[in-house]
XYZ file of C-alpha atoms in Angstrom:
205
model
C -21.130 53.713 21.254
C -18.376 51.806 19.309
C -18.022 54.314 16.973
C -17.288 57.723 16.261
C -21.133 58.267 15.374
C -22.589 59.686 12.863
C -20.861 56.934 11.230
C -21.611 52.995 11.560
C -24.614 53.731 13.436
C -27.045 50.309 14.504
C -26.156 46.729 16.090
C -22.771 45.669 14.929
C -19.844 49.212 14.504
C -16.745 47.057 15.255
C -17.572 44.693 12.652
C -18.669 47.161 10.009
C -15.138 50.221 10.530
C -13.377 46.496 9.723
C -14.647 44.997 6.778
C -15.262 49.047 5.235
C -11.143 49.219 5.390
C -11.829 52.028 8.605
C -7.712 53.436 9.669
C -10.121 55.494 13.083
C -13.135 54.375 14.950
C -12.971 55.122 18.512
C -15.996 55.516 21.112
C -18.888 58.334 20.906
C -21.068 58.505 24.867
C -24.351 59.560 23.809
C -27.928 60.946 24.932
C -30.707 58.538 23.530
C -32.951 59.782 21.737
C -35.901 57.617 19.754
C -33.073 57.013 17.072
C -31.399 54.865 16.399
C -27.864 56.190 17.524
C -28.330 59.438 16.678
C -28.974 61.862 20.067
C -26.592 64.075 20.665
C -22.847 63.231 21.014
C -21.178 64.403 24.492
C -18.076 62.902 24.063
C -15.727 61.032 21.471
C -12.232 59.022 22.051
C -10.529 58.087 18.830
C -8.020 54.824 18.920
C -6.015 53.645 15.309
C -7.242 50.051 13.817
C -4.321 48.213 13.368
C -3.558 45.342 10.866
C -3.915 42.357 13.054
C -6.507 43.567 14.079
C -10.347 41.387 14.264
C -13.234 42.228 15.871
C -12.411 40.263 18.652
C -9.129 42.599 19.235
C -10.275 46.040 18.381
C -14.306 45.150 21.083
C -11.698 44.727 23.594
C -9.873 47.502 23.217
C -13.091 49.491 22.487
C -14.709 48.809 26.084
C -11.372 49.372 28.146
C -11.465 52.605 25.793
C -15.736 53.063 25.860
C -15.157 53.084 29.756
C -12.623 55.763 30.581
C -15.100 57.504 28.962
C -17.546 56.931 29.932
C -16.230 58.101 33.956
C -14.696 61.291 32.354
C -18.612 61.843 30.693
C -20.470 61.389 33.728
C -17.656 63.785 35.364
C -18.159 66.494 33.510
C -22.332 66.338 33.386
C -21.620 66.853 36.935
C -19.469 69.836 37.308
C -22.148 71.058 34.245
C -18.935 71.877 31.739
C -20.260 69.357 29.008
C -22.317 70.595 26.397
C -24.048 67.594 23.212
C -24.333 68.134 19.849
C -26.100 68.082 17.462
C -24.443 65.100 15.371
C -24.825 65.613 11.372
C -27.718 63.513 10.271
C -26.562 63.796 6.457
C -21.882 62.179 7.112
C -24.385 58.864 8.847
C -23.572 55.571 8.307
C -25.407 51.943 8.961
C -24.202 49.501 10.647
C -26.538 46.373 10.243
C -26.960 43.479 12.540
C -24.968 40.842 11.153
C -26.206 37.332 9.139
C -25.014 34.169 9.163
C -24.941 34.629 4.375
C -22.076 37.738 4.856
C -19.978 35.574 5.836
C -19.915 33.673 2.522
C -16.379 34.941 0.517
C -16.661 36.777 -2.940
C -14.146 35.706 -4.349
C -14.284 38.368 -7.490
C -14.066 41.259 -4.467
C -9.786 41.887 -4.638
C -8.088 41.060 -1.915
C -7.599 44.197 0.348
C -12.046 43.961 0.608
C -12.193 40.075 1.626
C -8.307 40.477 3.820
C -11.225 43.687 5.396
C -13.522 40.519 5.983
C -11.784 38.465 7.416
C -10.580 40.621 10.029
C -13.887 42.430 11.327
C -16.272 38.755 11.187
C -14.101 37.213 13.239
C -15.554 35.384 15.610
C -18.354 35.210 13.581
C -20.181 34.430 11.008
C -16.625 34.030 10.408
C -15.358 33.740 6.898
C -15.814 31.877 4.774
C -15.278 29.024 1.472
C -17.186 25.857 -0.623
C -13.578 23.564 -1.174
C -13.850 20.592 -2.065
C -17.376 20.910 -1.369
C -17.310 21.588 2.209
C -16.846 24.149 4.362
C -13.797 26.023 4.274
C -12.773 28.259 7.530
C -10.220 31.275 6.865
C -9.791 32.501 10.052
C -6.555 34.809 9.741
C -4.707 36.015 6.388
C -2.042 38.595 5.788
C -2.362 42.397 4.306
C -2.388 41.888 0.656
C 0.761 43.530 -1.396
C -0.692 45.992 -3.628
C 1.333 44.655 -6.553
C 0.791 41.294 -6.296
C -0.756 39.991 -9.068
C -1.961 36.288 -11.153
C -4.212 36.819 -14.464
C -5.934 33.542 -13.375
C -8.995 33.764 -13.113
C -11.333 34.544 -8.750
C -11.086 31.562 -6.683
C -8.001 29.839 -8.256
C -6.188 29.097 -5.810
C -1.474 28.281 -5.710
C -0.160 26.366 -3.497
C 4.133 26.685 -4.033
C 5.917 24.941 -0.671
C 4.515 25.451 1.976
C 2.154 28.701 0.490
C -0.942 28.900 -0.309
C -2.393 32.489 -2.331
C -5.943 32.577 -3.546
C -6.603 34.529 -6.788
C -9.175 37.677 -5.958
C -11.338 40.166 -8.416
C -8.499 42.148 -10.482
C -5.616 39.725 -10.260
C -4.786 41.119 -6.159
C -3.548 37.963 -4.004
C -4.345 37.002 -0.630
C -2.255 34.898 1.212
C -4.337 33.019 3.928
C -2.067 31.934 7.226
C -5.102 30.616 9.626
C -7.813 28.388 8.003
C -10.256 25.111 9.273
C -11.857 21.949 7.000
C -15.731 21.635 7.646
C -15.620 18.356 10.078
C -11.148 19.270 11.491
C -9.937 21.517 13.093
C -8.203 25.143 12.967
C -4.570 24.479 10.818
C -1.879 26.849 10.529
C -1.759 26.690 6.346
C 1.732 25.235 5.801
C 0.441 21.855 7.970
C -3.567 22.406 6.430
C -1.233 21.809 3.008
C 1.489 19.104 4.032
C -2.635 16.821 4.197
C -3.701 18.146 1.508
C -2.443 17.868 -2.305
C -3.668 21.491 -4.530
C -4.522 20.241 -8.443
C -2.877 22.987 -11.314
C -6.195 25.721 -11.425
C -8.127 23.347 -8.688
C -10.603 26.680 -7.284
C -12.462 27.090 -3.908
C -16.242 28.789 -4.603
Protein backbone atom coordinates (compact mmCIF):
# COMPACT_ATOMS: atom_id res chain seq x y z
CA UNK A 1 0.00 0.00 0.00
CA UNK A 2 1.35 3.42 -0.99
CA UNK A 3 1.32 5.01 2.46
CA UNK A 4 2.67 4.44 5.95
CA UNK A 5 -0.34 2.63 7.35
CA UNK A 6 -2.55 3.32 9.23
CA UNK A 7 -2.32 6.78 7.59
CA UNK A 8 -4.13 7.28 4.29
CA UNK A 9 -6.16 4.14 3.94
CA UNK A 10 -8.12 4.12 0.70
CA UNK A 11 -7.92 4.67 -3.04
CA UNK A 12 -5.73 7.79 -3.31
CA UNK A 13 -3.01 7.71 -0.62
CA UNK A 14 -0.32 9.36 -2.75
CA UNK A 15 -2.55 12.28 -3.70
CA UNK A 16 -3.82 12.89 -0.17
CA UNK A 17 -0.35 12.77 1.37
CA UNK A 18 0.56 15.70 -0.89
CA UNK A 19 -2.72 17.54 -0.42
CA UNK A 20 -2.32 17.34 3.36
CA UNK A 21 1.22 18.69 3.19
CA UNK A 22 3.04 15.65 4.55
CA UNK A 23 6.85 15.83 4.63
CA UNK A 24 7.28 12.05 4.62
CA UNK A 25 5.33 9.14 3.16
CA UNK A 26 6.22 5.61 2.13
CA UNK A 27 4.99 2.12 1.37
CA UNK A 28 3.70 -0.70 3.56
CA UNK A 29 3.35 -4.41 2.95
CA UNK A 30 0.41 -5.92 4.79
CA UNK A 31 -1.85 -8.90 5.15
CA UNK A 32 -5.22 -8.45 3.46
CA UNK A 33 -8.35 -8.69 5.61
CA UNK A 34 -12.01 -7.77 5.09
CA UNK A 35 -11.51 -4.09 5.98
CA UNK A 36 -10.23 -1.14 3.95
CA UNK A 37 -6.43 -1.44 4.31
CA UNK A 38 -6.88 -2.53 7.93
CA UNK A 39 -4.82 -5.73 7.89
CA UNK A 40 -1.71 -6.39 9.97
CA UNK A 41 1.40 -4.71 8.57
CA UNK A 42 4.59 -6.58 7.64
CA UNK A 43 7.22 -4.04 6.55
CA UNK A 44 7.46 -0.28 5.85
CA UNK A 45 9.82 2.02 3.99
CA UNK A 46 9.80 5.81 4.23
CA UNK A 47 10.60 8.43 1.60
CA UNK A 48 10.83 12.23 1.90
CA UNK A 49 8.40 14.31 -0.13
CA UNK A 50 10.17 16.98 -2.20
CA UNK A 51 8.85 20.45 -3.04
CA UNK A 52 8.75 19.57 -6.74
CA UNK A 53 6.90 16.30 -6.20
CA UNK A 54 3.50 15.75 -7.78
CA UNK A 55 1.27 12.70 -7.58
CA UNK A 56 3.01 11.56 -10.80
CA UNK A 57 6.60 11.84 -9.62
CA UNK A 58 5.93 10.63 -6.09
CA UNK A 59 3.91 7.71 -7.44
CA UNK A 60 6.81 6.64 -9.64
CA UNK A 61 9.24 6.68 -6.72
CA UNK A 62 6.87 4.79 -4.46
CA UNK A 63 6.25 2.20 -7.18
CA UNK A 64 9.94 1.30 -7.30
CA UNK A 65 10.24 1.40 -3.52
CA UNK A 66 7.19 -0.83 -3.19
CA UNK A 67 8.49 -3.38 -5.68
CA UNK A 68 11.77 -3.70 -3.77
CA UNK A 69 9.95 -3.93 -0.45
CA UNK A 70 7.61 -6.64 -1.74
CA UNK A 71 10.58 -8.80 -2.74
CA UNK A 72 12.19 -8.33 0.67
CA UNK A 73 8.91 -9.08 2.45
CA UNK A 74 8.36 -12.32 0.53
CA UNK A 75 11.91 -13.47 1.19
CA UNK A 76 11.58 -12.80 4.90
CA UNK A 77 8.22 -14.56 5.04
CA UNK A 78 9.78 -17.55 3.33
CA UNK A 79 12.58 -17.57 5.92
CA UNK A 80 10.02 -17.25 8.72
CA UNK A 81 11.69 -14.25 10.37
CA UNK A 82 8.92 -11.69 9.85
CA UNK A 83 6.07 -11.07 12.28
CA UNK A 84 2.95 -9.14 11.32
CA UNK A 85 2.00 -6.20 13.52
CA UNK A 86 -1.59 -5.00 14.13
CA UNK A 87 -2.36 -1.44 13.06
CA UNK A 88 -3.24 1.24 15.60
CA UNK A 89 -6.71 1.99 14.26
CA UNK A 90 -7.00 5.13 16.42
CA UNK A 91 -4.30 6.72 14.22
CA UNK A 92 -6.00 5.88 10.91
CA UNK A 93 -6.74 8.53 8.29
CA UNK A 94 -8.61 8.12 5.02
CA UNK A 95 -7.63 8.81 1.41
CA UNK A 96 -10.93 8.65 -0.50
CA UNK A 97 -11.13 8.41 -4.26
CA UNK A 98 -10.84 11.80 -5.96
CA UNK A 99 -13.69 13.46 -7.85
CA UNK A 100 -13.56 16.08 -10.60
CA UNK A 101 -14.90 18.74 -8.25
CA UNK A 102 -12.00 18.20 -5.84
CA UNK A 103 -9.89 20.14 -8.34
CA UNK A 104 -11.76 23.46 -7.99
CA UNK A 105 -9.56 25.89 -6.09
CA UNK A 106 -10.96 27.64 -3.04
CA UNK A 107 -8.97 30.89 -2.95
CA UNK A 108 -10.00 31.47 0.67
CA UNK A 109 -7.53 28.75 1.68
CA UNK A 110 -3.97 29.76 2.58
CA UNK A 111 -1.57 29.72 -0.38
CA UNK A 112 0.42 26.77 0.97
CA UNK A 113 -2.74 24.64 1.10
CA UNK A 114 -3.58 25.50 -2.50
CA UNK A 115 0.02 24.77 -3.55
CA UNK A 116 -0.23 21.34 -1.93
CA UNK A 117 -3.49 20.65 -3.75
CA UNK A 118 -1.96 21.61 -7.11
CA UNK A 119 0.80 19.06 -6.53
CA UNK A 120 -1.49 16.34 -5.21
CA UNK A 121 -4.12 16.70 -7.94
CA UNK A 122 -1.70 16.49 -10.86
CA UNK A 123 -2.42 15.04 -13.37
CA UNK A 124 -6.07 14.33 -12.43
CA UNK A 125 -8.41 15.97 -11.73
CA UNK A 126 -6.00 18.90 -11.82
CA UNK A 127 -6.34 22.19 -9.95
CA UNK A 128 -8.51 24.70 -11.77
CA UNK A 129 -10.33 27.98 -11.38
CA UNK A 130 -12.53 30.31 -13.48
CA UNK A 131 -10.97 33.18 -15.44
CA UNK A 132 -13.14 35.39 -17.64
CA UNK A 133 -15.78 32.70 -17.84
CA UNK A 134 -13.38 29.95 -18.85
CA UNK A 135 -11.66 27.14 -17.01
CA UNK A 136 -8.05 27.95 -16.07
CA UNK A 137 -5.93 24.95 -15.13
CA UNK A 138 -2.92 25.59 -12.87
CA UNK A 139 -0.32 22.92 -13.58
CA UNK A 140 2.38 24.10 -11.20
CA UNK A 141 3.22 26.91 -8.79
CA UNK A 142 6.14 28.08 -6.70
CA UNK A 143 6.23 27.18 -3.02
CA UNK A 144 4.60 30.17 -1.24
CA UNK A 145 6.81 32.50 0.78
CA UNK A 146 5.36 32.70 4.29
CA UNK A 147 6.01 36.40 4.91
CA UNK A 148 4.73 37.65 1.53
CA UNK A 149 1.17 38.97 1.89
CA UNK A 150 -1.16 41.52 0.31
CA UNK A 151 -4.29 43.03 1.81
CA UNK A 152 -6.55 42.22 -1.13
CA UNK A 153 -9.55 39.92 -1.55
CA UNK A 154 -8.87 36.22 -2.17
CA UNK A 155 -8.73 35.46 -5.89
CA UNK A 156 -7.36 38.88 -6.85
CA UNK A 157 -4.73 38.73 -9.60
CA UNK A 158 -1.54 40.76 -9.28
CA UNK A 159 0.50 40.96 -12.50
CA UNK A 160 3.92 42.60 -12.45
CA UNK A 161 6.12 42.32 -15.55
CA UNK A 162 6.39 38.57 -16.30
CA UNK A 163 5.15 37.56 -12.85
CA UNK A 164 1.61 36.63 -11.84
CA UNK A 165 0.44 36.10 -8.28
CA UNK A 166 -2.97 35.28 -6.84
CA UNK A 167 -4.10 36.49 -3.44
CA UNK A 168 -5.24 33.61 -1.21
CA UNK A 169 -6.60 33.31 2.31
CA UNK A 170 -5.10 35.58 5.00
CA UNK A 171 -3.49 37.66 2.26
CA UNK A 172 -1.01 34.93 1.33
CA UNK A 173 0.21 34.75 -2.26
CA UNK A 174 0.43 31.94 -4.80
CA UNK A 175 2.62 32.30 -7.89
CA UNK A 176 1.51 29.99 -10.74
CA UNK A 177 4.33 28.81 -13.00
CA UNK A 178 2.45 26.81 -15.67
CA UNK A 179 -1.16 27.46 -16.61
CA UNK A 180 -3.60 26.46 -19.32
CA UNK A 181 -6.67 28.40 -20.34
CA UNK A 182 -9.59 26.36 -21.66
CA UNK A 183 -9.17 25.75 -25.39
CA UNK A 184 -5.51 26.80 -25.42
CA UNK A 185 -2.18 25.08 -24.91
CA UNK A 186 -0.29 24.84 -21.66
CA UNK A 187 2.07 27.79 -21.14
CA UNK A 188 4.64 29.17 -18.76
CA UNK A 189 2.94 32.02 -16.92
CA UNK A 190 5.28 34.64 -18.42
CA UNK A 191 4.22 33.52 -21.90
CA UNK A 192 0.56 33.61 -20.92
CA UNK A 193 0.99 37.22 -19.74
CA UNK A 194 2.48 38.17 -23.11
CA UNK A 195 -0.92 37.55 -24.67
CA UNK A 196 -3.29 38.48 -21.83
CA UNK A 197 -3.42 41.84 -20.07
CA UNK A 198 -4.61 41.54 -16.48
CA UNK A 199 -6.77 44.46 -15.33
CA UNK A 200 -6.30 46.06 -11.93
CA UNK A 201 -8.41 44.21 -9.39
CA UNK A 202 -9.30 41.38 -11.77
CA UNK A 203 -10.08 38.11 -10.05
CA UNK A 204 -10.33 34.39 -10.56
CA UNK A 205 -13.07 32.47 -8.82
